[in-house]
mmCIF file of C-alpha atoms in Angstrom:
data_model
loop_
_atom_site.group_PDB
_atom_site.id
_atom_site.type_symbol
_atom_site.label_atom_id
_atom_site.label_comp_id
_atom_site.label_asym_id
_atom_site.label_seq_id
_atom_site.Cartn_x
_atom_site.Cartn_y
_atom_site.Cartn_z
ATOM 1 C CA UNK X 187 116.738 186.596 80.104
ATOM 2 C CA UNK X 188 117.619 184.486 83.384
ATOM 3 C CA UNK X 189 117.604 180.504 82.284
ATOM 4 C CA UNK X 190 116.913 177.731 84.783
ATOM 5 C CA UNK X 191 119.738 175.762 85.336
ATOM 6 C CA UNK X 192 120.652 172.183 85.851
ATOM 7 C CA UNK X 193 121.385 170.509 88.755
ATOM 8 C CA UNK X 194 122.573 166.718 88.549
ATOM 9 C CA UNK X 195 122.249 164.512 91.918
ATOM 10 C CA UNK X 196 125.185 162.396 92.269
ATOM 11 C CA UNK X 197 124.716 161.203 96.135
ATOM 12 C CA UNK X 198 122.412 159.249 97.394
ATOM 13 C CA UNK X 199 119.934 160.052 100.280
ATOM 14 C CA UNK X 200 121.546 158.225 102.310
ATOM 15 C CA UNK X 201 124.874 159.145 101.794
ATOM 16 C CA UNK X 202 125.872 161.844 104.445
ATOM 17 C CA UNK X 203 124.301 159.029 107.182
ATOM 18 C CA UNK X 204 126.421 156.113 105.741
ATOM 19 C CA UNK X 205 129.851 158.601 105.295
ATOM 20 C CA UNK X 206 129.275 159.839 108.635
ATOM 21 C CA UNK X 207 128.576 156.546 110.318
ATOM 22 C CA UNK X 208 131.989 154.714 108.864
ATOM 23 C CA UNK X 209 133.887 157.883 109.517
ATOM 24 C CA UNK X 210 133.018 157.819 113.199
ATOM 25 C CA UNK X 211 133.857 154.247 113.715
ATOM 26 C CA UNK X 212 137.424 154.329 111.529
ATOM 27 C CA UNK X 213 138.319 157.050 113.047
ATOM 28 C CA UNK X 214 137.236 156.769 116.732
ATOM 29 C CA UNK X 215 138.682 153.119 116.909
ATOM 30 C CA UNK X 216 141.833 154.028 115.546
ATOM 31 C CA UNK X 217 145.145 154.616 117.853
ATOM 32 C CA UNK X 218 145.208 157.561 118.121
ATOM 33 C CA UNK X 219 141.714 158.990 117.393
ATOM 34 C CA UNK X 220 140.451 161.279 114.697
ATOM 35 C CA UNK X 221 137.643 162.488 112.615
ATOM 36 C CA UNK X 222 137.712 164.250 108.952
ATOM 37 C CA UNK X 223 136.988 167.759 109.380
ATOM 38 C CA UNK X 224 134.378 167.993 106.794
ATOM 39 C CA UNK X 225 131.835 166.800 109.275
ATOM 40 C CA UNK X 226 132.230 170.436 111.184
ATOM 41 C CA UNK X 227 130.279 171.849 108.522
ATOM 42 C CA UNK X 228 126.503 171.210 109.211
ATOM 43 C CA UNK X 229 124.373 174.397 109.105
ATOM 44 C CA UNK X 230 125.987 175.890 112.861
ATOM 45 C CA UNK X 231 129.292 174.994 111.891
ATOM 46 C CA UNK X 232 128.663 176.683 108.658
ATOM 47 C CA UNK X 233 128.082 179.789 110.199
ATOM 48 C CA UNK X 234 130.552 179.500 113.053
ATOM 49 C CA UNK X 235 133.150 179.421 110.201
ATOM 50 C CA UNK X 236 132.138 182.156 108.531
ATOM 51 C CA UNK X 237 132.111 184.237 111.769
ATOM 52 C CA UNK X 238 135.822 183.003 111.509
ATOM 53 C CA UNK X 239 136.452 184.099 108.121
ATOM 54 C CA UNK X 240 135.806 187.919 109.677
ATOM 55 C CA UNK X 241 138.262 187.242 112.853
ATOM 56 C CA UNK X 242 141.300 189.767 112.446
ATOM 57 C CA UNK X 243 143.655 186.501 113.727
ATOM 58 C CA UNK X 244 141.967 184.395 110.404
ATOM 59 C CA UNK X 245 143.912 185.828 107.166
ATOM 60 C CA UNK X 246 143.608 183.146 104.732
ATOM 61 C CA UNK X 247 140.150 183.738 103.252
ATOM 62 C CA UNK X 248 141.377 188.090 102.882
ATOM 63 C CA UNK X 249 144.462 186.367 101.656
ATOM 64 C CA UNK X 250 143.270 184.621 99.120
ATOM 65 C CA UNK X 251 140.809 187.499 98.062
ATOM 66 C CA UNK X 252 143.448 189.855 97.767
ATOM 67 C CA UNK X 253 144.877 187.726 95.552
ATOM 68 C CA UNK X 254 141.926 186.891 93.278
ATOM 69 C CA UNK X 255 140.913 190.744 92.957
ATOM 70 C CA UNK X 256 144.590 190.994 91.294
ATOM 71 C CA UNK X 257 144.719 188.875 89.231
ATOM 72 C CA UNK X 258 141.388 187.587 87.658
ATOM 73 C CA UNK X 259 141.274 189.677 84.606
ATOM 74 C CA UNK X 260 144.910 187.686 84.404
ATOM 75 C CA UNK X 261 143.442 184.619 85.024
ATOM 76 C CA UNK X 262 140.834 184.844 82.383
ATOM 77 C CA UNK X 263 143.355 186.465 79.434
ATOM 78 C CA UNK X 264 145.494 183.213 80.130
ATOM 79 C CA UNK X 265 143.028 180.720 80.471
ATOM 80 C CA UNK X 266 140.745 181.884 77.879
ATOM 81 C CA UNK X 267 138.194 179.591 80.034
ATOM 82 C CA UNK X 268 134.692 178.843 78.406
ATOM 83 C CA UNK X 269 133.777 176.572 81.776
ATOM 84 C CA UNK X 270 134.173 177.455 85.301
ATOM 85 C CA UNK X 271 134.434 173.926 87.311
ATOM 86 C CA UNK X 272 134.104 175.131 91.264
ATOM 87 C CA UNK X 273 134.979 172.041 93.711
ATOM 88 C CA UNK X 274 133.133 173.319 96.789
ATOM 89 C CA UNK X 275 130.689 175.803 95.269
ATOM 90 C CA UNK X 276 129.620 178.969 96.411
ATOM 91 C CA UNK X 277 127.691 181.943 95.513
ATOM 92 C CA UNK X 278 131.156 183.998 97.698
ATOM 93 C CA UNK X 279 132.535 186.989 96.622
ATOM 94 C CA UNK X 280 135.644 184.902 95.731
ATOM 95 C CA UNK X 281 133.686 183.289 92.673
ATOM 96 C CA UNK X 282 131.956 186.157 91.400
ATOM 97 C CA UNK X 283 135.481 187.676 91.329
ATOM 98 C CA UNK X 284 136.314 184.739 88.692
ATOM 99 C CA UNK X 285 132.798 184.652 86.839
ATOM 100 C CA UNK X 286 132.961 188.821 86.831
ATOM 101 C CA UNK X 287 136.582 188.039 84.937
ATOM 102 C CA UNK X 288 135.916 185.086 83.119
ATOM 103 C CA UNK X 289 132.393 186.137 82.132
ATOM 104 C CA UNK X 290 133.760 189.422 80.823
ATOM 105 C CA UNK X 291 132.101 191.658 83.076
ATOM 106 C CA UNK X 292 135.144 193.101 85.006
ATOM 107 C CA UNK X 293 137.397 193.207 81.853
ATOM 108 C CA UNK X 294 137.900 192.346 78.019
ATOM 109 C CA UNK X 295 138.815 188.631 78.456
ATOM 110 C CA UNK X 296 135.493 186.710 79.400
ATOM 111 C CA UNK X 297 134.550 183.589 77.103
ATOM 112 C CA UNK X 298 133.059 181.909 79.962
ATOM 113 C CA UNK X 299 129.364 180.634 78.794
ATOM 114 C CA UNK X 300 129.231 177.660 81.942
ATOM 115 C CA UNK X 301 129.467 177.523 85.944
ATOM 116 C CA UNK X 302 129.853 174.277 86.729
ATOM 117 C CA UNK X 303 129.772 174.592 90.682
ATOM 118 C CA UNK X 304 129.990 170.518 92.583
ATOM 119 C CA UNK X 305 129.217 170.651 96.335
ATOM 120 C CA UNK X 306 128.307 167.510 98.833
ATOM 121 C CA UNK X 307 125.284 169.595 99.785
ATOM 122 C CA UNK X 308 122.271 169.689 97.431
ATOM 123 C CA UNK X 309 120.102 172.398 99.721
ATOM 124 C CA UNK X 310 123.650 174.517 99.815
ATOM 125 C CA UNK X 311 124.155 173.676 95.927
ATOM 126 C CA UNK X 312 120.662 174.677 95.402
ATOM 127 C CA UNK X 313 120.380 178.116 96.489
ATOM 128 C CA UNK X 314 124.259 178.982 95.700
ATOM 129 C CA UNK X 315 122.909 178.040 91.868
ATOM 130 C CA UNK X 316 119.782 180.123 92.204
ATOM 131 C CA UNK X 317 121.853 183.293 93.575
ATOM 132 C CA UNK X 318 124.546 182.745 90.588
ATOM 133 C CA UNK X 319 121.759 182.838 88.229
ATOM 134 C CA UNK X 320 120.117 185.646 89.359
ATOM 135 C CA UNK X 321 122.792 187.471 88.961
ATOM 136 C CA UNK X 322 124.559 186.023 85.885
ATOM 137 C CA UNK X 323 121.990 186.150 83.498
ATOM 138 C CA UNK X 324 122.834 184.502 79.675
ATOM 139 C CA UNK X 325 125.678 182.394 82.312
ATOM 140 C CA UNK X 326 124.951 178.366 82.111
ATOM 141 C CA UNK X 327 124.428 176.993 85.352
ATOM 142 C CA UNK X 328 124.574 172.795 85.508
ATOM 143 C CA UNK X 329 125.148 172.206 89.748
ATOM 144 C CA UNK X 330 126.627 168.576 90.222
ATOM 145 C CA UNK X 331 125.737 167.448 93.604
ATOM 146 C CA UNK X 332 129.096 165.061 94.367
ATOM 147 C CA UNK X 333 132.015 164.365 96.401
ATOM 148 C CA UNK X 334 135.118 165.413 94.784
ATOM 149 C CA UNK X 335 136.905 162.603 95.966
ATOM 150 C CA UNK X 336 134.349 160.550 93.941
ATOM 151 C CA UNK X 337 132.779 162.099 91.288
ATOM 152 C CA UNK X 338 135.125 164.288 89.323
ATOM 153 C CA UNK X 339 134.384 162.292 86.063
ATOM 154 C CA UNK X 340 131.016 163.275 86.257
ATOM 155 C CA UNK X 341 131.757 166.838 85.459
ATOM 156 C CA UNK X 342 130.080 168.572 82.225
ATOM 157 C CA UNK X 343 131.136 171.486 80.885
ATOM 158 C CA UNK X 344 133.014 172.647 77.651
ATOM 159 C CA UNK X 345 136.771 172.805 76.611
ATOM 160 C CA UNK X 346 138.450 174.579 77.827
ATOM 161 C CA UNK X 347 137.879 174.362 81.531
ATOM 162 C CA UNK X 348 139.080 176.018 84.462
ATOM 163 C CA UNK X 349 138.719 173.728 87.547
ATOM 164 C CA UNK X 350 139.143 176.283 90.869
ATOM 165 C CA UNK X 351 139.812 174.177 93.958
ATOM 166 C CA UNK X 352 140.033 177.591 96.629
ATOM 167 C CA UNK X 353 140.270 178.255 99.974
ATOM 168 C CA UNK X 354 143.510 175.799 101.010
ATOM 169 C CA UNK X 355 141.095 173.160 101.761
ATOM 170 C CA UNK X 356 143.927 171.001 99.596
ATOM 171 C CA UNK X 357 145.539 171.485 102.801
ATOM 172 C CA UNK X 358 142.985 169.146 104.674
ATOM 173 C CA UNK X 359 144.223 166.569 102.768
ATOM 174 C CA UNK X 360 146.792 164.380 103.673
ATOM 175 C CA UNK X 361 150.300 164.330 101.831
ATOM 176 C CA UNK X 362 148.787 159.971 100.890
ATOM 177 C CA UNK X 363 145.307 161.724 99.668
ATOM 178 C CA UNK X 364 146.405 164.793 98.011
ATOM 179 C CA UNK X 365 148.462 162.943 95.473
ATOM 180 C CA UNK X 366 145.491 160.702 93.640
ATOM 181 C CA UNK X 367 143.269 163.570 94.561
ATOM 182 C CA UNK X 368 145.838 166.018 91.955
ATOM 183 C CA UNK X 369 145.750 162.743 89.248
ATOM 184 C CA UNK X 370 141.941 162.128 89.425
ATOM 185 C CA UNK X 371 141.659 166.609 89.032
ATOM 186 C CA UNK X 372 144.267 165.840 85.892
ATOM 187 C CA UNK X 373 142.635 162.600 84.858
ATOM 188 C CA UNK X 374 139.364 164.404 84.110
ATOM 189 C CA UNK X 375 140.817 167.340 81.619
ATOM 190 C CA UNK X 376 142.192 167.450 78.490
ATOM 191 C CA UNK X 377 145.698 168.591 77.599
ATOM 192 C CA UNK X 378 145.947 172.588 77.787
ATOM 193 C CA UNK X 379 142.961 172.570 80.163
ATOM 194 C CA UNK X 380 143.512 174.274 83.746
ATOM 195 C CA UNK X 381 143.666 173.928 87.229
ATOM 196 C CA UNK X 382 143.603 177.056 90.041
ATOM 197 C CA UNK X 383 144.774 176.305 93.293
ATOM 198 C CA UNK X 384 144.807 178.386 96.544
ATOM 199 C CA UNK X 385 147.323 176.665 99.070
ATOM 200 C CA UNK X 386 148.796 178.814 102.153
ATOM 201 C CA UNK X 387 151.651 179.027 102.800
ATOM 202 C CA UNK X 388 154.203 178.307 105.429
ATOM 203 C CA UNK X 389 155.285 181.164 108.025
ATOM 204 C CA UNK X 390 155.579 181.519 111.555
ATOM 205 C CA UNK X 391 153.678 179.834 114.252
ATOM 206 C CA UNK X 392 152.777 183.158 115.805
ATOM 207 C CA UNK X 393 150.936 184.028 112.757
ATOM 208 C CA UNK X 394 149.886 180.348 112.135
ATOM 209 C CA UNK X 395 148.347 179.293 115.362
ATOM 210 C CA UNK X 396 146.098 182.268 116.423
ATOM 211 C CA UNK X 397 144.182 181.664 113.403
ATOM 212 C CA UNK X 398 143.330 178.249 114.567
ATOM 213 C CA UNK X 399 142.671 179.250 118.312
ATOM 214 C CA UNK X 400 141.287 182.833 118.164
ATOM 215 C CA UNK X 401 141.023 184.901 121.182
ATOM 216 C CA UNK X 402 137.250 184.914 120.880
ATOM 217 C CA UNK X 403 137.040 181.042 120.970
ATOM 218 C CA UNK X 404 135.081 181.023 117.965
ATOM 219 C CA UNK X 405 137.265 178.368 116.189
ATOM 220 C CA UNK X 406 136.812 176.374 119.576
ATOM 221 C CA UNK X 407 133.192 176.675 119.387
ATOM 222 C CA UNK X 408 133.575 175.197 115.560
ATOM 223 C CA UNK X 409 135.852 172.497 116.369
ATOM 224 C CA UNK X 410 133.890 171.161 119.290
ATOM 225 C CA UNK X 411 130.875 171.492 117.173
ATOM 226 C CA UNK X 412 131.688 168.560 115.481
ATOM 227 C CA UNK X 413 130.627 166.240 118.565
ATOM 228 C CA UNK X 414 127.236 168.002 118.323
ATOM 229 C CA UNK X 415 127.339 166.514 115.310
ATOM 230 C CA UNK X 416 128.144 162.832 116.296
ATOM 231 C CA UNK X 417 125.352 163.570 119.728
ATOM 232 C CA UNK X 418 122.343 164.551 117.117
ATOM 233 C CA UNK X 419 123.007 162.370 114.011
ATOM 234 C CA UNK X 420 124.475 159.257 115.791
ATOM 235 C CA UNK X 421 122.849 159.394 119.425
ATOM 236 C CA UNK X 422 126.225 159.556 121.122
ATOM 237 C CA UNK X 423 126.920 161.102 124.705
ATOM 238 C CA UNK X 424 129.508 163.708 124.251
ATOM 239 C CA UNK X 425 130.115 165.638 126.837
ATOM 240 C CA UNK X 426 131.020 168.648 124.794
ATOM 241 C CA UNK X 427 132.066 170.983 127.473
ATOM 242 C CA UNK X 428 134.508 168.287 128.745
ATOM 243 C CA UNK X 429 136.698 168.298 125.636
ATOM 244 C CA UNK X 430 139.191 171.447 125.469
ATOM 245 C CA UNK X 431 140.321 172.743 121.616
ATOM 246 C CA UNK X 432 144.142 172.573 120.831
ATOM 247 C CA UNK X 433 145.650 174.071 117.903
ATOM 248 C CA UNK X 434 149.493 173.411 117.547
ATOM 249 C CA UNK X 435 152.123 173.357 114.905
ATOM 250 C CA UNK X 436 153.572 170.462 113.691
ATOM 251 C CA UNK X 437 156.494 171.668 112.385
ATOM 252 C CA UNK X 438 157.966 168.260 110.945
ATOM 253 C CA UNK X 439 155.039 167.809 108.786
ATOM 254 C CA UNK X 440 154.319 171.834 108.409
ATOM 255 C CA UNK X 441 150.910 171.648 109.143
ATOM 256 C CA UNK X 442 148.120 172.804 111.779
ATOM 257 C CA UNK X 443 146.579 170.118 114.164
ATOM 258 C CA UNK X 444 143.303 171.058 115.409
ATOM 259 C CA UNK X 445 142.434 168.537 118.169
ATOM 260 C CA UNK X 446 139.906 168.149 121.114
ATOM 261 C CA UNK X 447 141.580 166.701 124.243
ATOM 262 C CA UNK X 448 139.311 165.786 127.127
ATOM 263 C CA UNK X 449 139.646 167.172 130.194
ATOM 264 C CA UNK X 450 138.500 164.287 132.395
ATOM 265 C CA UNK X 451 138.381 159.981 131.558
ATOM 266 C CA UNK X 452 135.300 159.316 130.321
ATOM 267 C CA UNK X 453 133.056 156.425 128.256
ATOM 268 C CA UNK X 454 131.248 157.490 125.426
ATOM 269 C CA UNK X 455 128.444 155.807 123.802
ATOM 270 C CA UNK X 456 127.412 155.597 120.094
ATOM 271 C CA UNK X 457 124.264 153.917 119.590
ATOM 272 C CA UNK X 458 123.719 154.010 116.322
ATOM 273 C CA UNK X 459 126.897 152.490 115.159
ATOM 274 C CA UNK X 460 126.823 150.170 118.667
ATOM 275 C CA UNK X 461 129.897 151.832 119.709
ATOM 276 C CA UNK X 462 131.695 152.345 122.939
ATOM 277 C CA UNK X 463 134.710 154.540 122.605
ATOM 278 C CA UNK X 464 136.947 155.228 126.313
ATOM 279 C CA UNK X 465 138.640 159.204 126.683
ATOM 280 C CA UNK X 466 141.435 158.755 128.864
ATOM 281 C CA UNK X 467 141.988 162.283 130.536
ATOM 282 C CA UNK X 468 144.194 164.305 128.759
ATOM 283 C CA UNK X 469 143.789 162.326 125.168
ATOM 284 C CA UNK X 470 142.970 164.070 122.470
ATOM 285 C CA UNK X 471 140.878 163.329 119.157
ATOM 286 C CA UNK X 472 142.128 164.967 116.270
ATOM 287 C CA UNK X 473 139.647 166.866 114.162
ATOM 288 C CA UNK X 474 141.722 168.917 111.364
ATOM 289 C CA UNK X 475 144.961 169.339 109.394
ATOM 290 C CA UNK X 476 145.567 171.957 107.276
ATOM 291 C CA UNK X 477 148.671 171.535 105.975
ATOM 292 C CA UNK X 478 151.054 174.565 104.550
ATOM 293 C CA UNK X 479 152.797 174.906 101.153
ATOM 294 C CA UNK X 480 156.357 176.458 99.579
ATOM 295 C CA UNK X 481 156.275 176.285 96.099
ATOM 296 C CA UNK X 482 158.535 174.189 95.605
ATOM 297 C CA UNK X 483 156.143 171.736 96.787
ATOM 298 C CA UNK X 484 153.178 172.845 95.412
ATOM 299 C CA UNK X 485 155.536 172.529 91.993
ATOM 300 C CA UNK X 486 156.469 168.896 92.895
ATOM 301 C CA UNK X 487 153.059 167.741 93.697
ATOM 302 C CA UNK X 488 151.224 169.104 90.181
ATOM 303 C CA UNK X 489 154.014 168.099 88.217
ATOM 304 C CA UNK X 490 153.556 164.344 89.533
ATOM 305 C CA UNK X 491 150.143 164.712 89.273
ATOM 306 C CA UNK X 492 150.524 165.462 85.034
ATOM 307 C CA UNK X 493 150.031 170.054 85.815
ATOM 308 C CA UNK X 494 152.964 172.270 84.815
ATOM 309 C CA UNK X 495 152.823 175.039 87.000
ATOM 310 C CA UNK X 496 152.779 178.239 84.956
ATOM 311 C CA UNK X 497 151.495 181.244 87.644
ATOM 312 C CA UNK X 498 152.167 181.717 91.188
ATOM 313 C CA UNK X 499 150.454 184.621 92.762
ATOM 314 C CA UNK X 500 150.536 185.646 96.645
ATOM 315 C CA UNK X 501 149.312 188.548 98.476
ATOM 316 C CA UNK X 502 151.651 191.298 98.896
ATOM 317 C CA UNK X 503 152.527 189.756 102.868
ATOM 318 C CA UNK X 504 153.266 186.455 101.009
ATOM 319 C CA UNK X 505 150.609 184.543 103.354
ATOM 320 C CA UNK X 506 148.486 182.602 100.681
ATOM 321 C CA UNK X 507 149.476 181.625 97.226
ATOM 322 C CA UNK X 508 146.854 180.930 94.372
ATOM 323 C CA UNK X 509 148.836 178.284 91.536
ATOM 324 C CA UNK X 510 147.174 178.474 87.923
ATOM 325 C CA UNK X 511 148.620 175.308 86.408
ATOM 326 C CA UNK X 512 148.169 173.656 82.974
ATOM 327 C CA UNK X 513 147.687 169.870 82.208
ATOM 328 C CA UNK X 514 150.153 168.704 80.336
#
């Protein structure tokens, strides 16, 4: 018998307007300028990613997959996991590979009875619950519609958990935010209760940068779709087609910049934060880190944050790593 399942509203209404709106002006007024890269993600950018998930130059997401389809009967024998916590939910083949584990369908381990996906979206959270519990039927579905960064101690779901944070998105985070962002994750769980955590990892920048700057211009299209953004929500004058992507390798810091440099000087008005912002030619805005891991670092950084690391998976090109860690 399919149950209904719970979704609790965290955000308010207004929330994506006011985020968006004080993002733009901290970040366009700074020296030099930037923007969070979450704000790609509106329903085109949505699906411009995903067409770059299926690029042959983008390996993380297959990465990662590979990975998963290893080891998630692993995953659930050492977690024994009765809740599934998904920061950034989804209804993706990556997560059914976990509830399929944890749930006991792909093996003898499952003793999950909860899915406990969070997302910023409520439509996405919405149908990604109603897909999971079509197809997980006796499975306990309670949706939190939050911001991870905000709302982590709003999380139900029974002891013990298994909080998934997938995909390297850690990576968008900087080295200042990923440390409280590990202590709020461990802050939130019991002792003995677990965090999985896909982080890619470091290798050359002939691997690197093609998947940031494709040869179909697809991740062009996505990073220059955030200025569609700012034209429709916040009335600004973008000239879209005069800003040129950039994807380069920092090498110091060991991440990815994704950046949009304009191609000619140029005022740009925001009128619904009464904002004036000046493009010399040539400067660029940048839009995206994603930094890259060793584990040595990924070690470092969960120990500090209270998690003793106790898997470490990678595909078999060592690409993408997938941490289980345990709070301690």
């Amino acid at each position: 018998m399919t149950q209904a399942a719970v979704v609790d509203v965290h955000l308010t209404s207004d929330h994506a307007t006011r985020s968006l709106r004080a993002d733009a002006r901290r970040g366009l007024t700074a020296d030099p300028k930037w923007l969070p890269p979450k704000w790609f993600y509106d329903a085109r950018g949505s699906d411009l990613f995903e067409q770059i998930t299926q690029l042959p130059e983008y390996y993380p997401t297959r990465a990662e997959r590979e990975v998963l389809q290893r080891r998630a009967d692993e995953i659930a024998a050492q977690t024994g996991a009765r809740s599934l916590v998904e920061l950034g939910s989804g209804s993706s083949e990556k997560t059914r590979l976990l509830l399929d584990a944890l749930h006991g369908r792909s093996g003898e381990h499952g003793n999950l009875s909860e899915f406990v996906p969070l997302d910023v979206s409520e439509a996405a959270l919405r149908e990604a619950v109603a897909v999971i519990v079509a197809d997980y039927p006796g499975l306990r579905v309670h949706g939190v519609v939050g911001d991870f960064t905000e709302h982590l101690d709003r999380l139900p779901g029974a002891a013990p958990r298994l909080v998934a944070f997938l995909g390297g998105t850690i990576g968008n985070l900087l080295p200042g935010e990923r440390a409280p962002f590990l202590s709020s994750v461990r802050g939130v769980l019991d002792d003995g209760e677990w965090l999985l955590l896909g982080t890619d990892l470091v290798k050359s920048p002939d691997v690197l940068v093609p998947a940031y700057d494709d040869s179909a211009g697809v991740t062009a299209e996505f990073n220059r779709n955030v200025l569609h953004v700012l034209n429709r929500e916040l009335g600004a004058d973008f000239d879209v087609d005069a800003f040129s992507h950039v994807a380069r390798w920092n090498a110091e810091q060991e991440w990815v910049e994704m950046r949009l440099r304009a191609t000619r000087g140029m005022r740009v008005r925001l009128p619904e934060i009464d904002l004036e912002v000046d493009f010399a030619k040539g400067e660029e805005l940048r839009t995206e880190i994603s930094a890259k891991f060793r584990r040595e670092r990924v070690e470092v950084e969960l120990a500090a944050a209270g998690f003793a690391l106790a898997s470490w998976w990678t595909d078999p090109d060592d690409r993408f790593a997938v941490s289980l860690a345990r709070a301690r």
